[in-house]
Amino acid sequence: MSAILQEPSVAAADILSVVEQELQSTPFIDVHTHLFQPSLGELGLWGIDELITYHYLEAELFRSSKIQPAEYFAMEKRQKADAIWQALFVENTPVSEATRGVIAVLKAFGLSTSRSDLREARDFFASQTIDGHIDRVFELGGISEAVMTNDPLDPAEAPRWENGAGPDPRFHAVLRLDRILNKWSDHWRVLQSKGYETDETASERAISETRRFLADWVKRMKPVYMAVSLPDSFQFPEDSLRGRLLEHAVLPACREFDLPLSLMIGVRYLVNPALKLAGDAAGKADLRAVERLCVDHPGNRYLISVLSRENQHELCVYARKFSNLLPFGCWWFLNNPSIVEEMTRERLEMLGTSFIPQHSDARVLDQVVYKWRNTRRTMAPILANAYKLLADDGRAPTRPEIRRDITRLFRSNFERWVNLPDARTNRGSSL
Ligand code: RAT
Ligand code: ZN
């Protein structure tokens, strides 16, 4: 009999507190963020003005203020932050998920949460240095590593890699493909200017050159996976630029380098262009595209997140059919306790512990603190409830079992999927 099962089982009355303790003491891997390692220079955002001008909050500003988007986007960053603070934190109570998050960050750093201006917070962040601040934020958020989003066609980012940005054990790179797959007509010339023989129609030659481009960037970035965000209208297979590039350049490159492909499906891009980054919406996608990817390309591994609440159950059904599909995260408009609870219960019921419950999607370093605290707070009663049902049915869990499950959900499912060495923890997972 496995040693883990011979441990004393946890009494029903203690299940919630044991789950809370184990969630607290397990360092998570944040599998998708928009954070950057310091060697990539000024790309990484942090501090109060970035926190307040997060695009989730910009979208809320226009609902509670007379400021028009054009007027707002013409302002300096500090002025923007002052406008948002005034509208959402002074004139209104910050009860939404995104506003409450700012309050939690201020509290975590011992700052006042109800000032009428941002002076104290600005002074605090101005006195931090980035390297030490990253360690502190990771500690407060309970994560050991953050996975970045690295676009080799981003003109602000690519030169930093080309100049040899060094690795950082706290960060993992991801080769992001949005410009290649979704905006080929705006970018094939950039590939051409870098010495790859591409063309507007994504001819066979251009496709094999794109593979060479991807191979070069895999060697340069050493990504843990490749990734793309996709519209709700995404279809596969498809006789389109994206369909051909995906099938004949990206999927074979992922196989060649043994990298999973992350698909984030369901964005309705810029339904309100005046709102810029905050202007995207969500739509229900046709997940038969995922079915066909898994069936037609079984040699690939997929990390999948879908943006529409209506697609979540279907995604779980597909994960039961295809072991090369790993659902992850409650993305963007879904990252609210009510929806996270619904989705996570559904996933546990349908998939056991074979999924990744959450990622932070942090764009600003300090968001890691509130996003992961919120995840732990929401997760605790969900997991405790699953164990209570199990105990009622005849098998109360042991503490090592609870620890193994949490480690699997928030670390080892990912480590295994992307072939990360489990060096840091080896925390009793049999995976
Ligand atoms: O959640 C977000 O911040 C979105 O704007 C997107 O960046 C999304 O997460 C993505 O990675 O495309
Ligand atoms: Zn993202």
Coordinates of C-alpha atoms and ligand atoms in Angstrom, one line a residue:
M1 CA 0.0 0.0 0.0
S2 CA 1.3 3.5 -0.8
A3 CA 2.8 5.3 2.1
I4 CA 0.8 8.3 1.4
L5 CA -2.4 6.4 2.1
Q6 CA -1.1 5.0 5.4
E7 CA -0.8 8.5 7.0
P8 CA -3.7 9.4 9.4
S9 CA -6.7 10.8 7.5
V10 CA -7.7 14.4 8.1
A11 CA -10.8 14.8 10.3
A12 CA -13.7 16.4 8.5
A13 CA -13.6 19.5 10.7
D14 CA -10.0 20.1 9.8
I15 CA -10.1 19.6 6.0
L16 CA -10.5 23.3 5.2
S17 CA -7.6 24.5 7.4
V18 CA -5.3 21.7 6.1
V19 CA -6.2 22.7 2.5
E20 CA -5.5 26.3 3.4
Q21 CA -2.1 25.5 4.9
E22 CA -1.1 23.4 2.0
L23 CA -2.1 26.0 -0.5
Q24 CA -0.1 28.5 1.5
S25 CA 3.1 26.5 1.7
T26 CA 3.1 25.3 -1.9
P27 CA 5.0 27.7 -4.3
F28 CA 3.0 27.8 -7.5
I29 CA 4.3 28.2 -11.1
D30 CA 2.5 31.1 -12.8
V31 CA 2.1 29.6 -16.3
H32 CA 1.0 32.7 -18.2
T33 CA 1.9 36.3 -17.5
H34 CA 3.0 39.4 -19.3
L35 CA 5.9 40.0 -16.9
F36 CA 9.5 40.3 -18.0
Q37 CA 12.8 39.2 -16.6
P38 CA 15.0 42.2 -15.6
S39 CA 17.5 41.4 -18.3
L40 CA 14.8 42.5 -20.8
G41 CA 15.2 46.0 -19.5
E42 CA 12.4 48.5 -19.1
L43 CA 9.7 46.2 -20.6
G44 CA 8.6 44.9 -17.2
L45 CA 5.9 47.1 -15.6
W46 CA 5.6 47.6 -11.9
G47 CA 4.5 50.2 -9.4
I48 CA 1.4 52.1 -8.5
D49 CA 0.9 54.1 -11.7
E50 CA 1.1 50.9 -13.8
L51 CA -1.2 49.1 -11.4
I52 CA -3.9 51.7 -11.6
T53 CA -3.7 52.1 -15.3
Y54 CA -4.1 48.4 -15.9
H55 CA -6.4 48.0 -18.9
Y56 CA -9.0 46.1 -16.8
L57 CA -9.4 49.3 -14.8
E58 CA -9.3 51.6 -17.8
A59 CA -12.4 49.8 -19.1
E60 CA -14.1 50.5 -15.7
L61 CA -13.1 54.1 -15.7
F62 CA -15.4 55.0 -18.7
R63 CA -18.4 53.5 -16.9
S64 CA -17.9 55.8 -13.8
S65 CA -16.5 59.0 -15.2
K66 CA -17.3 61.5 -17.9
I67 CA -13.8 61.4 -19.3
Q68 CA -13.8 60.3 -22.9
P69 CA -11.3 57.7 -24.2
A70 CA -9.5 60.2 -26.5
E71 CA -9.1 62.7 -23.7
Y72 CA -7.9 59.9 -21.3
F73 CA -5.4 58.4 -23.8
A74 CA -3.9 61.9 -24.4
M75 CA -2.9 62.2 -20.7
E76 CA 0.5 61.4 -19.1
K77 CA 0.6 58.2 -17.1
R78 CA 0.4 59.9 -13.7
Q79 CA -2.6 62.0 -14.8
K80 CA -4.3 58.8 -16.0
A81 CA -3.7 57.1 -12.7
D82 CA -5.0 60.1 -10.8
A83 CA -8.1 60.1 -12.9
I84 CA -8.8 56.4 -12.3
W85 CA -8.0 56.7 -8.6
Q86 CA -10.4 59.6 -8.3
A87 CA -13.2 57.9 -10.3
L88 CA -13.0 54.3 -9.1
F89 CA -11.4 54.5 -5.6
V90 CA -12.5 57.9 -4.2
E91 CA -15.9 58.7 -5.8
N92 CA -16.9 55.0 -5.9
T93 CA -16.2 52.0 -3.7
P94 CA -13.7 49.6 -5.2
V95 CA -15.7 46.5 -5.1
S96 CA -15.0 45.1 -8.5
E97 CA -12.3 42.3 -8.8
A98 CA -9.8 44.6 -10.5
T99 CA -10.2 47.5 -8.2
R100 CA -10.2 45.4 -5.1
G101 CA -6.9 43.9 -6.3
V102 CA -5.2 47.3 -6.0
I103 CA -6.4 47.6 -2.5
A104 CA -5.0 44.2 -1.6
V105 CA -1.6 45.2 -3.1
L106 CA -1.5 48.4 -1.1
K107 CA -2.4 46.5 2.1
A108 CA 0.2 43.8 1.4
F109 CA 2.9 46.5 1.3
G110 CA 1.6 48.2 4.5
L111 CA 0.4 51.3 2.6
S112 CA -2.8 53.2 3.4
T113 CA -5.8 52.0 1.3
S114 CA -8.0 55.0 1.6
R115 CA -6.0 58.1 0.7
S116 CA -7.5 60.7 -1.6
D117 CA -4.2 60.7 -3.6
L118 CA -1.4 58.4 -4.6
R119 CA 1.5 60.2 -3.1
E120 CA 2.4 57.7 -0.3
A121 CA 2.2 54.8 -2.8
R122 CA 4.4 56.6 -5.3
D123 CA 7.0 57.3 -2.7
F124 CA 7.0 53.7 -1.6
F125 CA 7.5 52.3 -5.1
A126 CA 10.1 54.9 -6.0
S127 CA 12.2 53.6 -3.1
Q128 CA 12.3 50.0 -4.3
T129 CA 14.8 48.4 -6.6
I130 CA 13.5 46.0 -9.2
D131 CA 15.5 42.9 -8.4
G132 CA 14.7 42.8 -4.7
H133 CA 11.1 43.8 -5.5
I134 CA 10.6 40.8 -7.7
D135 CA 11.7 38.5 -4.9
R136 CA 9.4 40.2 -2.5
V137 CA 6.4 40.1 -4.8
F138 CA 7.0 36.4 -5.7
E139 CA 7.2 35.6 -1.9
L140 CA 4.0 37.5 -1.1
G141 CA 2.2 36.0 -4.1
G142 CA 3.5 32.5 -3.3
I143 CA 5.0 31.7 -6.7
S144 CA 8.5 30.4 -7.5
E145 CA 8.5 31.2 -11.2
A146 CA 6.6 33.2 -13.7
V147 CA 6.2 32.3 -17.4
M148 CA 6.5 35.3 -19.7
T149 CA 5.0 36.2 -23.1
N150 CA 7.8 37.0 -25.6
D151 CA 7.1 38.1 -29.1
P152 CA 10.0 37.9 -31.4
L153 CA 8.4 40.4 -33.7
D154 CA 7.8 43.0 -31.0
P155 CA 10.2 45.8 -32.0
A156 CA 10.7 46.8 -28.4
E157 CA 11.6 43.3 -27.3
A158 CA 13.3 41.5 -30.2
P159 CA 16.6 43.5 -30.1
R160 CA 17.0 42.7 -26.4
W161 CA 17.0 39.0 -27.2
E162 CA 19.2 39.5 -30.2
N163 CA 21.7 41.3 -28.0
G164 CA 21.8 38.3 -25.7
A165 CA 19.5 39.0 -22.8
G166 CA 20.6 36.5 -20.1
P167 CA 18.2 34.0 -18.4
D168 CA 16.8 34.4 -14.9
P169 CA 15.8 31.3 -12.9
R170 CA 12.6 33.1 -11.8
F171 CA 11.3 33.5 -15.3
H172 CA 10.6 31.2 -18.3
A173 CA 10.3 32.4 -21.9
V174 CA 7.4 31.7 -24.2
L175 CA 7.5 32.2 -28.0
R176 CA 4.4 34.2 -28.8
L177 CA 3.1 33.9 -32.3
D178 CA 0.3 36.4 -32.5
R179 CA 2.0 38.7 -35.0
I180 CA 3.0 35.8 -37.2
L181 CA -0.3 33.9 -37.1
N182 CA -2.9 36.7 -36.8
K183 CA -1.1 39.6 -38.6
W184 CA 1.0 38.0 -41.3
S185 CA 0.2 40.7 -43.8
D186 CA 1.7 43.4 -41.5
H187 CA 4.8 41.3 -40.5
W188 CA 6.0 39.0 -43.3
R189 CA 8.3 41.9 -44.5
V190 CA 9.8 42.1 -41.0
L191 CA 10.8 38.4 -41.4
Q192 CA 12.1 39.2 -44.8
S193 CA 14.2 42.1 -43.5
K194 CA 15.8 39.7 -41.1
G195 CA 16.9 37.4 -43.9
Y196 CA 14.0 34.9 -44.2
E197 CA 12.5 34.5 -47.6
T198 CA 8.9 35.1 -46.9
D199 CA 6.1 36.6 -49.0
E200 CA 2.6 37.9 -48.7
T201 CA 0.8 34.7 -49.7
A202 CA 2.7 32.4 -47.3
S203 CA 3.9 30.2 -50.1
E204 CA 5.6 26.9 -49.4
R205 CA 9.0 28.6 -49.4
A206 CA 7.8 31.2 -47.0
I207 CA 6.4 28.5 -44.7
S208 CA 9.6 26.7 -44.6
E209 CA 11.5 30.0 -43.9
T210 CA 9.0 30.7 -41.1
R211 CA 10.0 27.3 -39.6
R212 CA 13.6 28.4 -39.8
F213 CA 12.7 31.7 -38.1
L214 CA 10.9 29.8 -35.3
A215 CA 13.9 27.3 -34.9
D216 CA 16.3 30.3 -34.6
W217 CA 14.1 31.9 -31.9
V218 CA 13.6 28.6 -30.0
K219 CA 17.4 28.4 -29.8
R220 CA 17.7 32.0 -28.7
M221 CA 14.8 32.2 -26.2
K222 CA 14.7 28.6 -25.0
P223 CA 10.9 28.9 -24.5
V224 CA 8.9 26.4 -22.5
Y225 CA 6.1 26.6 -25.0
M226 CA 4.8 28.5 -28.1
A227 CA 1.6 30.5 -27.7
V228 CA -1.1 32.4 -29.6
S229 CA -4.3 34.1 -28.8
L230 CA -7.1 33.5 -31.3
P231 CA -10.5 34.9 -32.2
D232 CA -13.8 33.3 -31.4
S233 CA -14.1 32.6 -35.1
F234 CA -11.0 30.4 -35.1
Q235 CA -11.3 27.3 -37.3
F236 CA -9.0 24.4 -37.9
P237 CA -8.1 23.1 -40.4
E238 CA -8.6 26.2 -42.5
D239 CA -7.3 27.2 -45.9
S240 CA -6.2 30.6 -44.8
L241 CA -2.8 32.3 -44.0
R242 CA -3.2 31.4 -40.4
G243 CA -4.4 27.9 -41.1
R244 CA -1.5 27.1 -43.3
L245 CA 1.2 28.7 -41.1
L246 CA -0.2 26.9 -38.1
E247 CA -0.4 23.5 -39.7
H248 CA 2.8 23.6 -41.7
A249 CA 5.2 25.8 -39.8
V250 CA 4.1 26.0 -36.1
L251 CA 2.9 22.5 -35.4
P252 CA 5.9 20.8 -37.0
A253 CA 8.3 23.2 -35.2
C254 CA 6.6 22.4 -31.8
R255 CA 7.1 18.7 -32.6
E256 CA 10.7 19.2 -33.7
F257 CA 11.6 20.9 -30.4
D258 CA 9.1 19.0 -28.2
L259 CA 7.3 22.1 -27.2
P260 CA 3.6 22.4 -26.3
L261 CA 1.4 24.9 -28.1
S262 CA -0.8 27.2 -26.0
L263 CA -4.0 28.3 -27.7
M264 CA -6.0 31.0 -26.0
I265 CA -9.3 31.0 -27.9
G266 CA -12.3 33.4 -27.9
V267 CA -11.2 37.0 -28.2
R268 CA -13.3 39.4 -30.2
Y269 CA -10.5 41.9 -31.0
L270 CA -11.2 45.6 -30.7
V271 CA -15.0 45.7 -30.6
N272 CA -14.4 49.2 -29.3
P273 CA -11.1 50.4 -30.8
A274 CA -11.3 53.7 -28.9
L275 CA -10.5 51.7 -25.7
K276 CA -7.2 50.3 -27.2
L277 CA -6.0 47.4 -25.1
A278 CA -9.2 47.5 -23.1
G279 CA -11.3 47.3 -26.3
D280 CA -11.4 43.5 -26.8
A281 CA -14.5 41.4 -25.9
A282 CA -15.2 37.7 -25.6
G283 CA -17.1 35.3 -27.9
K284 CA -18.1 31.6 -27.9
A285 CA -15.8 29.6 -30.1
D286 CA -16.4 26.4 -32.1
L287 CA -14.3 23.9 -30.2
R288 CA -14.4 21.4 -33.0
A289 CA -11.3 23.2 -34.1
V290 CA -9.6 21.9 -30.9
E291 CA -11.0 18.4 -31.6
R292 CA -9.5 18.4 -35.1
L293 CA -6.1 19.7 -33.8
C294 CA -6.0 16.9 -31.2
V295 CA -7.2 14.2 -33.7
D296 CA -5.1 15.3 -36.7
H297 CA -2.0 16.2 -34.8
P298 CA -1.7 13.7 -31.9
G299 CA 2.0 14.2 -31.8
N300 CA 1.6 17.7 -30.5
R301 CA 0.7 18.7 -26.9
Y302 CA -1.8 21.6 -26.3
L303 CA -2.3 24.0 -23.4
I304 CA -5.8 25.4 -23.9
S305 CA -7.7 28.3 -22.3
V306 CA -11.0 29.5 -23.7
L307 CA -12.4 32.9 -23.0
S308 CA -16.1 32.3 -23.2
R309 CA -17.9 30.9 -20.1
E310 CA -20.1 28.9 -22.5
N311 CA -17.1 26.9 -23.9
Q312 CA -15.8 25.7 -20.5
H313 CA -17.8 22.5 -20.2
E314 CA -17.0 21.4 -23.8
L315 CA -13.3 22.0 -23.1
C316 CA -13.5 19.6 -20.2
V317 CA -15.3 17.0 -22.4
Y318 CA -12.5 17.3 -25.0
A319 CA -9.8 17.0 -22.3
R320 CA -11.5 13.7 -21.3
K321 CA -11.1 12.5 -24.9
F322 CA -7.6 13.7 -25.6
S323 CA -4.6 13.2 -23.3
N324 CA -2.6 15.7 -25.4
L325 CA -4.9 18.5 -24.2
L326 CA -4.3 20.3 -20.9
P327 CA -6.8 22.9 -20.0
F328 CA -5.4 25.9 -18.0
G329 CA -6.5 29.0 -16.3
C330 CA -9.6 31.1 -15.9
W331 CA -8.7 33.8 -18.3
W332 CA -9.3 37.5 -18.3
F333 CA -13.1 38.1 -18.0
L334 CA -13.4 34.7 -16.3
N335 CA -11.0 35.6 -13.5
N336 CA -13.7 36.5 -11.0
P337 CA -14.4 34.4 -7.9
S338 CA -18.0 33.5 -9.0
I339 CA -16.8 32.1 -12.4
V340 CA -13.5 30.7 -11.1
E341 CA -15.6 28.7 -8.6
E342 CA -18.0 27.4 -11.2
M343 CA -15.2 26.4 -13.6
T344 CA -12.9 24.9 -11.1
R345 CA -15.6 22.7 -9.5
E346 CA -16.6 21.5 -13.0
R347 CA -13.0 20.7 -13.9
L348 CA -12.4 18.8 -10.7
E349 CA -15.5 16.8 -11.2
M350 CA -14.7 16.0 -14.8
L351 CA -10.9 15.8 -14.8
G352 CA -9.8 15.1 -11.2
T353 CA -6.5 16.9 -10.8
S354 CA -5.4 16.7 -14.4
F355 CA -5.6 20.4 -15.3
I356 CA -4.0 23.7 -14.3
P357 CA -6.6 25.8 -12.4
Q358 CA -5.2 29.2 -12.8
H359 CA -2.6 31.6 -14.2
S360 CA -2.3 35.3 -13.2
D361 CA -2.0 37.0 -16.6
A362 CA -0.3 39.7 -14.6
R363 CA 0.9 42.7 -16.7
V364 CA 2.2 44.5 -13.7
L365 CA 4.5 42.7 -11.4
D366 CA 2.6 43.7 -8.2
Q367 CA -0.6 42.1 -9.5
V368 CA 1.0 38.8 -8.7
V369 CA 0.3 39.5 -5.0
Y370 CA -3.4 39.9 -5.3
K371 CA -4.1 37.6 -8.1
W372 CA -2.5 34.6 -6.4
R373 CA -4.0 35.5 -3.0
N374 CA -7.4 35.6 -4.5
T375 CA -6.8 32.3 -6.2
R376 CA -5.8 30.6 -3.0
R377 CA -8.8 32.1 -1.2
T378 CA -11.2 30.9 -3.9
M379 CA -9.6 27.5 -4.2
A380 CA -9.6 26.6 -0.5
P381 CA -13.3 25.9 -0.1
I382 CA -13.6 24.3 -3.5
L383 CA -10.9 21.7 -2.8
A384 CA -12.2 21.3 0.8
N385 CA -15.6 20.6 -0.5
A386 CA -14.3 18.0 -2.9
Y387 CA -12.5 16.2 0.0
K388 CA -15.5 16.4 2.2
L389 CA -17.6 14.7 -0.4
L390 CA -14.9 12.1 -0.8
A391 CA -14.8 11.6 3.0
D392 CA -18.6 11.3 3.1
D393 CA -18.4 8.6 0.4
G394 CA -15.9 6.6 2.4
R395 CA -12.3 7.9 2.1
A396 CA -11.1 10.8 4.0
P397 CA -7.9 12.3 2.5
T398 CA -4.5 12.3 4.2
R399 CA -2.4 15.5 4.4
P400 CA 0.2 14.2 2.0
E401 CA -2.5 13.4 -0.5
I402 CA -3.8 17.0 -0.2
R403 CA -0.3 18.2 -0.7
R404 CA 0.3 16.0 -3.7
D405 CA -2.9 17.2 -5.3
I406 CA -2.1 20.9 -4.8
T407 CA 1.4 20.3 -6.1
R408 CA 0.1 18.5 -9.2
L409 CA -2.5 21.2 -9.9
F410 CA -0.2 24.2 -9.5
R411 CA 3.2 22.9 -10.3
S412 CA 3.8 19.4 -11.6
N413 CA 1.1 19.2 -14.3
F414 CA 2.9 22.2 -15.9
E415 CA 6.5 20.9 -15.2
R416 CA 5.6 17.6 -16.9
W417 CA 3.8 19.2 -19.9
V418 CA 6.8 21.5 -20.7
N419 CA 9.5 19.1 -19.5
L420 CA 10.8 21.3 -16.7
P421 CA 13.1 19.5 -14.3
D422 CA 11.3 19.1 -11.0
A423 CA 14.5 20.2 -9.3
R424 CA 13.0 22.9 -7.1
T425 CA 10.6 20.9 -5.1
N426 CA 10.2 17.1 -5.7
R427 CA 7.3 17.6 -3.4
G428 CA 6.0 14.1 -3.2
S429 CA 4.2 14.1 -6.5
S430 CA 4.3 10.7 -8.2
L431 CA 4.1 12.5 -11.6
Ligands
RAT1 O1 -5.7 39.4 -20.0 C1 -5.1 40.2 -20.7 O2 -4.4 41.0 -20.2 C2 -5.4 40.3 -22.2 O3 -5.2 41.6 -22.6 C3 -4.5 39.5 -23.0 O4 -3.2 39.9 -22.9 C4 -4.4 38.1 -22.9 O5 -4.2 37.6 -21.6 C5 -3.4 37.5 -23.9 O6 -2.4 36.9 -23.5 O7 -3.6 37.6 -25.1
ZN2 ZN -2.3 37.1 -21.4

